[in-house]
Short mmCIF file of C-alpha atoms (C1' of nucleotides) and ligand atoms in Angstrom, two decimals:
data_model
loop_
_atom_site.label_atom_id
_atom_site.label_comp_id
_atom_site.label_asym_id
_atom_site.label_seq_id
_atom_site.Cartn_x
_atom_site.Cartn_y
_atom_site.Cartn_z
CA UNK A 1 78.53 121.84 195.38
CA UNK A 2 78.56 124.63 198.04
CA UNK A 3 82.66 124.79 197.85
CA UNK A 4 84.53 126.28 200.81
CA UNK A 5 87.92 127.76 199.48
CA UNK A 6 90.90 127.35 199.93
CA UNK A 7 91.10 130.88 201.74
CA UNK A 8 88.81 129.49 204.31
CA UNK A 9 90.28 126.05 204.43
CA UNK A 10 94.11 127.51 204.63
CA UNK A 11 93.04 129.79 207.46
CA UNK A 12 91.71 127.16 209.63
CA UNK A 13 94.56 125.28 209.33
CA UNK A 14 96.79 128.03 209.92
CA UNK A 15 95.27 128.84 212.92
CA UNK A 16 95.08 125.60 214.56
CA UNK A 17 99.17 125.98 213.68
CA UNK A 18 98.89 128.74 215.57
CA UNK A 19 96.95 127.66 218.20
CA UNK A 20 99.24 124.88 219.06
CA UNK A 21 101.75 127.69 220.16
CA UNK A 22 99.12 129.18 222.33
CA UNK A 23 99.57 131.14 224.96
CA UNK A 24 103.49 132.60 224.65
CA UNK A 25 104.77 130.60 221.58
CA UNK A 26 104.90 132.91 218.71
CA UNK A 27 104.58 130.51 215.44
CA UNK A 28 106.42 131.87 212.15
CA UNK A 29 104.94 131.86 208.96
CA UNK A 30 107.90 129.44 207.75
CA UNK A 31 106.27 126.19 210.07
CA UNK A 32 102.88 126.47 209.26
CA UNK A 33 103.63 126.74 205.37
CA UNK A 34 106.01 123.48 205.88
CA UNK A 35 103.13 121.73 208.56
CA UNK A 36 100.35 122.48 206.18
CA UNK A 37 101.86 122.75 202.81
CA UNK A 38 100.50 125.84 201.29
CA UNK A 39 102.98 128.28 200.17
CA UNK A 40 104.29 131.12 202.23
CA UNK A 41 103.31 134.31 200.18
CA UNK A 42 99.52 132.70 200.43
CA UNK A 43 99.63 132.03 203.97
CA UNK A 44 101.08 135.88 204.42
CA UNK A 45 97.72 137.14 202.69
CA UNK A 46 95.75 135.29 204.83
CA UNK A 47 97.26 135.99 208.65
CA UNK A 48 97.23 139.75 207.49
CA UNK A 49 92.91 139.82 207.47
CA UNK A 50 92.86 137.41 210.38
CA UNK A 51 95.45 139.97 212.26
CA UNK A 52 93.54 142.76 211.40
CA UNK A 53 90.82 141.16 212.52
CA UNK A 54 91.86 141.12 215.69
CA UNK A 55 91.98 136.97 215.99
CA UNK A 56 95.37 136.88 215.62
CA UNK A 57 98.72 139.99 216.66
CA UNK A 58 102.07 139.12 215.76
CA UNK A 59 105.40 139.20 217.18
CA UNK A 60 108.53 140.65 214.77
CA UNK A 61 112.09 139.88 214.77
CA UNK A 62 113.95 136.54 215.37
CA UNK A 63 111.82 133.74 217.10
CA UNK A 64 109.02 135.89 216.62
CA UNK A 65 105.33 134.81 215.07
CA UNK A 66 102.27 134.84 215.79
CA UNK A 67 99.92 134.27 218.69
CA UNK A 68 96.20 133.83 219.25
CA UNK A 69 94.64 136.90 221.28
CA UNK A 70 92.30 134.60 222.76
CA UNK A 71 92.19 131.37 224.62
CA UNK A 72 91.54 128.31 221.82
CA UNK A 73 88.18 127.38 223.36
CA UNK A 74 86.63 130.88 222.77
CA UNK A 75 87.66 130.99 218.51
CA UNK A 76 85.29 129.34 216.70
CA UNK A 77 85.58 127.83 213.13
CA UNK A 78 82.60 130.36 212.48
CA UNK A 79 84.66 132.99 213.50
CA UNK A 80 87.85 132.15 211.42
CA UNK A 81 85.49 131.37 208.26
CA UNK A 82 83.41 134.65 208.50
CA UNK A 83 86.66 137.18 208.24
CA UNK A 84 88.15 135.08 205.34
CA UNK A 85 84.68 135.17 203.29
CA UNK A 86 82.19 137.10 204.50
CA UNK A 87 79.06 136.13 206.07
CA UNK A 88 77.15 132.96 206.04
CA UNK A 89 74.64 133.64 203.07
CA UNK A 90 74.40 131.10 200.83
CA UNK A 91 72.47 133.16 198.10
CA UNK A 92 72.65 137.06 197.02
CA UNK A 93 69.50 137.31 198.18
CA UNK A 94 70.72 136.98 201.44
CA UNK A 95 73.31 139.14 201.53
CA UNK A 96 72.03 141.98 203.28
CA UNK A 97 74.09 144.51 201.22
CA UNK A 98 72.87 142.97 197.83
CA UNK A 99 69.21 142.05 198.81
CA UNK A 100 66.50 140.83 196.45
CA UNK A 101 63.19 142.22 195.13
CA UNK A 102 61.48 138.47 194.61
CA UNK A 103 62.11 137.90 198.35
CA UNK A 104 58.23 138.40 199.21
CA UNK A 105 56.98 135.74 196.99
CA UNK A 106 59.78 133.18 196.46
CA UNK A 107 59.11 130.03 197.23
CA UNK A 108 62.75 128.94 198.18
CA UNK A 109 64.07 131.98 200.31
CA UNK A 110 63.32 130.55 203.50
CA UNK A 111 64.76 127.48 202.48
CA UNK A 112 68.49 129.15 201.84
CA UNK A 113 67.90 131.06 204.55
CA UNK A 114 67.65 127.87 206.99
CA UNK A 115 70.45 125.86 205.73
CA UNK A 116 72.64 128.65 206.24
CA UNK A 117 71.60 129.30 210.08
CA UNK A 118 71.72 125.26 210.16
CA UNK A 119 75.52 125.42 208.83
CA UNK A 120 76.64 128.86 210.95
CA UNK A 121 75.32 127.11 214.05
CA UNK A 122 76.87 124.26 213.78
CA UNK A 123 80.35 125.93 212.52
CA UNK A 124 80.11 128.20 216.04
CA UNK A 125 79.78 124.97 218.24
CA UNK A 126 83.27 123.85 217.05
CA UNK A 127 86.67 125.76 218.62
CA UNK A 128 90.17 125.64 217.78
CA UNK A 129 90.36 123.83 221.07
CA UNK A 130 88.15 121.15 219.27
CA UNK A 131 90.41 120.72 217.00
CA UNK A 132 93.65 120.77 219.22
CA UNK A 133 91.79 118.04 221.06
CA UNK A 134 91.25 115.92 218.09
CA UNK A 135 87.66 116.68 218.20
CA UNK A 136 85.93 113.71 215.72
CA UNK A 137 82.67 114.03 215.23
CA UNK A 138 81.52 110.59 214.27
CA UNK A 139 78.00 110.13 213.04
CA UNK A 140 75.32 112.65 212.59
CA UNK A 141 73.72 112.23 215.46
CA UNK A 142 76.71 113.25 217.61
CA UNK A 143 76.59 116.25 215.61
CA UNK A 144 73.23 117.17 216.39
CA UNK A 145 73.54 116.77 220.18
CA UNK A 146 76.49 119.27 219.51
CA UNK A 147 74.19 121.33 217.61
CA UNK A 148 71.10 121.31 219.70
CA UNK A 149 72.75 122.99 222.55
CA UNK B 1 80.76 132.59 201.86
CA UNK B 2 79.64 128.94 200.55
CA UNK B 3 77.60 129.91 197.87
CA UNK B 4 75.13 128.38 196.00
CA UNK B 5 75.14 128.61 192.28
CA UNK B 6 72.22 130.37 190.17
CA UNK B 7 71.85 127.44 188.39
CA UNK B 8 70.83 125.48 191.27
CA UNK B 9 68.68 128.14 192.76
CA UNK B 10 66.68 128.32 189.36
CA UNK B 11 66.88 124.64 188.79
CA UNK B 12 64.85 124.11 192.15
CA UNK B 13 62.47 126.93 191.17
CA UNK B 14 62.05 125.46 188.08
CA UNK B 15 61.00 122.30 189.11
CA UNK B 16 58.96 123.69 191.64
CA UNK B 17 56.70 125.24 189.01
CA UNK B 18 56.93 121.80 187.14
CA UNK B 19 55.71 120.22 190.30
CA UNK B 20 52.62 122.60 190.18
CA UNK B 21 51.58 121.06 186.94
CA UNK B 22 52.01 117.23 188.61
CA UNK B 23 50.58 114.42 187.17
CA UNK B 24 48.98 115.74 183.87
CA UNK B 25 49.74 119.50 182.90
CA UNK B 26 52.58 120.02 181.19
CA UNK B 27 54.68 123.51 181.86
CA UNK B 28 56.68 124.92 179.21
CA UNK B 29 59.91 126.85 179.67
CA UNK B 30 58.33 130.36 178.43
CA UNK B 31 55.86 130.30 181.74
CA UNK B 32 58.53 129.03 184.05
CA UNK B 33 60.61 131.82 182.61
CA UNK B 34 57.68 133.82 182.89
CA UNK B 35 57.23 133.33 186.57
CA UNK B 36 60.49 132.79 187.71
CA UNK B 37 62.84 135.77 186.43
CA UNK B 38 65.26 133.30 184.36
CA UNK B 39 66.30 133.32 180.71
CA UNK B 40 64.54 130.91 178.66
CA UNK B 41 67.96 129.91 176.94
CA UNK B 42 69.81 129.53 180.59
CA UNK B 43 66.42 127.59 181.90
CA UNK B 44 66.92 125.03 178.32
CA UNK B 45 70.29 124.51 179.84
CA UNK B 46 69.28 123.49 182.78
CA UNK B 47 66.41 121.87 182.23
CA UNK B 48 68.23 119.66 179.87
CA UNK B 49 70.16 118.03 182.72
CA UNK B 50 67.40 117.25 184.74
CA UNK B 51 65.98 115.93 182.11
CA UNK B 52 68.64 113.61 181.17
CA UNK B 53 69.07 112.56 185.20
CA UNK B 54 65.62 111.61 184.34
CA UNK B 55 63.86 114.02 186.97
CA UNK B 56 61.68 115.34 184.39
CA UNK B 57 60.10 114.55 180.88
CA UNK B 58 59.44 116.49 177.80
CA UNK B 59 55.77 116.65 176.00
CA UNK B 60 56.86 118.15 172.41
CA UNK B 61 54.70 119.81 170.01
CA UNK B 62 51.53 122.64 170.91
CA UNK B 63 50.58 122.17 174.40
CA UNK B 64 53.93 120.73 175.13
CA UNK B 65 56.35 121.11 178.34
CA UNK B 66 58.09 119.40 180.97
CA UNK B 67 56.45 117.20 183.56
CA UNK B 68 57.99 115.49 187.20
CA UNK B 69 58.63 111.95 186.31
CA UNK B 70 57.96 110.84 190.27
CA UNK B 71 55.59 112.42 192.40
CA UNK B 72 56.71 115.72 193.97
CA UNK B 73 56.90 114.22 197.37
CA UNK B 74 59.50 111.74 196.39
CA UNK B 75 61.90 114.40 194.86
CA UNK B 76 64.09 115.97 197.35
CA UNK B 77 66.13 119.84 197.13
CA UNK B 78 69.38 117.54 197.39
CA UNK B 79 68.79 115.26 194.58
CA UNK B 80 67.74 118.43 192.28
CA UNK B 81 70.82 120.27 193.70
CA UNK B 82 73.28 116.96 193.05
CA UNK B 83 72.25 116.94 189.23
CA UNK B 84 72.99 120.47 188.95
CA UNK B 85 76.24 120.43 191.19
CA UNK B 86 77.46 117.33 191.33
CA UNK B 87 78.18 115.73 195.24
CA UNK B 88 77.94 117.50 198.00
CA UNK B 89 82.03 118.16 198.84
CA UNK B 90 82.75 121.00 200.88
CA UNK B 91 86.51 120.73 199.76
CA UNK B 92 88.23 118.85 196.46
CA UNK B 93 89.71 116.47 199.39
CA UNK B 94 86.20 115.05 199.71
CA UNK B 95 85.35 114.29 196.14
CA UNK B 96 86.25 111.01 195.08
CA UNK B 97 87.44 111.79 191.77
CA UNK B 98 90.40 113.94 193.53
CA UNK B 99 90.95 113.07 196.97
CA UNK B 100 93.56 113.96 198.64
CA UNK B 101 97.47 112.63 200.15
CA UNK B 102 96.65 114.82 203.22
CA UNK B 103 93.72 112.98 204.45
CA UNK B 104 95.18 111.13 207.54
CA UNK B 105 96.98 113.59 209.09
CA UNK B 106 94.60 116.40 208.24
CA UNK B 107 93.02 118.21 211.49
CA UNK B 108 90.03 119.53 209.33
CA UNK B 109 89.34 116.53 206.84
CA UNK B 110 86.42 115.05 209.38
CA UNK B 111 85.08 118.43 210.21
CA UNK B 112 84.35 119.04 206.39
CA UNK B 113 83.10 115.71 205.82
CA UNK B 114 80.64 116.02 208.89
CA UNK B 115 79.45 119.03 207.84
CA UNK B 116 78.94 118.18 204.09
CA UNK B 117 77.17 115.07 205.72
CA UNK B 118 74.61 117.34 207.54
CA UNK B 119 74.32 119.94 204.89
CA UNK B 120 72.96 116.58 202.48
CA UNK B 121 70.61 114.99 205.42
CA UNK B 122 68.56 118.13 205.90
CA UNK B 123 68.25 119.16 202.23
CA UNK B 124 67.06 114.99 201.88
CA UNK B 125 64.42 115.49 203.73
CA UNK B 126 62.95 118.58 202.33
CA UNK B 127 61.19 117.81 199.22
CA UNK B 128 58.81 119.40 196.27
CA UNK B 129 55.90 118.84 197.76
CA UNK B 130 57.14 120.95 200.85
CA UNK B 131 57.45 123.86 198.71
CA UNK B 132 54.00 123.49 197.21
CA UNK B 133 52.86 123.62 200.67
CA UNK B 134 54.63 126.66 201.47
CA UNK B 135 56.88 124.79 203.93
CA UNK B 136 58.24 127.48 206.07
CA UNK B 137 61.05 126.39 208.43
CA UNK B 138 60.36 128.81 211.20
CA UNK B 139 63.47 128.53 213.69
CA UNK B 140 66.12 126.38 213.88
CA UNK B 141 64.83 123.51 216.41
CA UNK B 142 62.05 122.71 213.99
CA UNK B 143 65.14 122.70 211.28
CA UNK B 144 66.49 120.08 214.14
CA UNK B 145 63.11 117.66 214.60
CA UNK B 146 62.95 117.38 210.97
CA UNK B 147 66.53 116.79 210.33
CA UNK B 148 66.89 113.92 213.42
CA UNK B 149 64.25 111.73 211.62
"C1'" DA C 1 125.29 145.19 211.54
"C1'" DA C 2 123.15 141.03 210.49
"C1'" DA C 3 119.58 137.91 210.74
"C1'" DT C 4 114.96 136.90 211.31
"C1'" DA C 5 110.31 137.68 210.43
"C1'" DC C 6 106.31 140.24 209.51
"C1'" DT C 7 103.77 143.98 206.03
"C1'" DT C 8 101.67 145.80 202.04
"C1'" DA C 9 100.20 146.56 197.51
"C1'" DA C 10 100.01 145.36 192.98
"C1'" DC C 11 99.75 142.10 189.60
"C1'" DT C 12 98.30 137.76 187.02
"C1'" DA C 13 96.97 133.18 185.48
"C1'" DT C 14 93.33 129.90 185.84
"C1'" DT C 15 88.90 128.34 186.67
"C1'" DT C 16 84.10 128.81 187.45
"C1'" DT C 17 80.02 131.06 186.80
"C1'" DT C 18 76.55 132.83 184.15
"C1'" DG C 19 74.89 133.18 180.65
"C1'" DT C 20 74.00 133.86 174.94
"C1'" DC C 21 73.53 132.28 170.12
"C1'" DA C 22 72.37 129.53 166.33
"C1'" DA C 23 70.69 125.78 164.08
"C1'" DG C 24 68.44 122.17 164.61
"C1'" DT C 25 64.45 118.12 165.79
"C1'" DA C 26 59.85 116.48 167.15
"C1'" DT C 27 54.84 116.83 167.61
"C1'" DT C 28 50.29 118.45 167.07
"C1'" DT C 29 46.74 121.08 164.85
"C1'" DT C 30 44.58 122.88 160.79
"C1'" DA D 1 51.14 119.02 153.76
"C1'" DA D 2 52.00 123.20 156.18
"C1'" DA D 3 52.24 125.96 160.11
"C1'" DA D 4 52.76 126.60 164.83
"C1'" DT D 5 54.51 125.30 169.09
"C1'" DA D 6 58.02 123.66 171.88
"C1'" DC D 7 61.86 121.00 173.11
"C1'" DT D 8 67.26 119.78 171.90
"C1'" DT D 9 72.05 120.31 171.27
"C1'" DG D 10 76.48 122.18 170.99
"C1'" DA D 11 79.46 125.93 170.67
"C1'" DC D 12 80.78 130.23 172.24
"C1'" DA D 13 81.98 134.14 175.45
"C1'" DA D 14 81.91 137.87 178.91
"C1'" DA D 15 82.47 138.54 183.75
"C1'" DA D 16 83.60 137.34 188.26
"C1'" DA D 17 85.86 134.69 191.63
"C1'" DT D 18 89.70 131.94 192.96
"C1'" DA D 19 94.27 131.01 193.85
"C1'" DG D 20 97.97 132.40 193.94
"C1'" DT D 21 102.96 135.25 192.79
"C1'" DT D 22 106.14 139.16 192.86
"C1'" DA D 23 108.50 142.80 194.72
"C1'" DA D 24 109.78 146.10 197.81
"C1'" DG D 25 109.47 147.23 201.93
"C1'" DT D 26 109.36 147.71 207.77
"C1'" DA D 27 110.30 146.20 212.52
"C1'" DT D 28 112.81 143.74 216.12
"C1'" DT D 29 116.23 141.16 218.37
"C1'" DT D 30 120.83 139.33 218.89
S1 FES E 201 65.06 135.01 194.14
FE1 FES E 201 65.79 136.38 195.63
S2 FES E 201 64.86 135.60 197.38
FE2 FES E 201 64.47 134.03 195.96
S1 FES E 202 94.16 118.87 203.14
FE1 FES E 202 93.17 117.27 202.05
S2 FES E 202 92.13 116.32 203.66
FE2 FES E 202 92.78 118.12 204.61
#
DNA sequence: AAATACTTAACTATTTTTGTCAAGTATTTT
DNA sequence: AAAATACTTGACAAAAATAGTTAAGTATTT
């Protein structure tokens, strides 16, 4: 239930490939597709949105790659997840471009609507430099002293 | 991004509507179809599984319907949302039945797993009975007081 | 000129979602 | 017994999303 895709899950380990090269070591599509074992012509469809989105620019011609624009500690998962799939909604209803007429009077809206500030919080708290570190969030209650901040 | 499926939005509406009929009136699928916006042949479907998870029971014949089997405040969103969706796994590396060769070596594996962990806790402790009193999670640090428990 | 590496668009197979349809079975009321 | 109400089951299917592949480039450095 509540799948993340592999789109999402690709690009976050592509990035903390990436990351790992951070700040002047460009890091070709070739290494991350053998590090992370997801094919090449995949991994090209995702870096293009996260390029365009500005995370990421690349560097052409031998030894070139790609490079974060920004320090690790100021990308957050949230950040990565949100360009691959859209925003955190986890109905329609939420989705401010698709909307809902029952919204008034339903008794669970609020309660979709929670979860998924509950989950984008959390998901802003943790950086690619979390991850570079090893970052291992142990019990719940570690998380929520992450989260409470 | 991180959707959650129609059938278990309408399967908690659903049994919210059943809980409003808790301990003696049954509800029959026509009204909760009624009430709710969802196809009587889609709500069979559904109700069907609850059913046979044993959240709810039948009353046949004139009068008939569906009634909780436990009282609403011991039936939780996440057990409604399990029968429906099976465990809560972010990816197919945290379900049990696939699992995954990566696992060790993967940077994300623990930041799925935490957050599938605090996805579950929250939506334990929000139950029918909530609903029926209009529970309204107003901002995220109530979200955090209830969650902590 | 050659090698390396990114860029873009179009296409496709598979799976999941979101239902529908049809033919039952069970129970109560008259 | 008959009629009405209501649940039960399994098969089917359209549509959308997912998860890629293919092919033909362009750009840069050595
Ligand atoms: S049905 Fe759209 S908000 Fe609940
Ligand atoms: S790839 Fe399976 S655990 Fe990360």
């Amino acid at each position: 239930m509540l799948r993340l895709s592999t789109k999402g899950q690709y690009g976050v380990r592509a990035m903390y490939e990436i990351a790992r090269g951070y700040p002047d070591e460009p890091v070709n599509i070739k290494s991350i597709s053998r590090r992370q074992d997801v094919s090449i012509h995949y991994l090209e469809q995702i870096l293009n949105r996260l390029r365009r989105a500005g995370l990421i620019k690349s560097v052409k011609g031998p030894g070139g790659g790609y490079l974060l624009t920004r320090p690790p500690e100021e990308i957050s998962i949230a950040e990565i997840l949100e360009e691959l799939e859209g925003p955190f909604a986890l109905t329609s209803c939420l989705n401010p471009e698709e909307g809902c007429v029952r919204v008034d009077r339903c008794v669970t809206h609020l309660l979709w609507k929670s979860l998924g500030w509950q989950i984008e919080s959390f998901l802003r708290t943790v950086t690619l430099d979390d991850l570079l570190k090893g970052f291992k969030p142990l019990d719940y209650q570690t998380l929520l002293k992450r989260a409470r901040v």
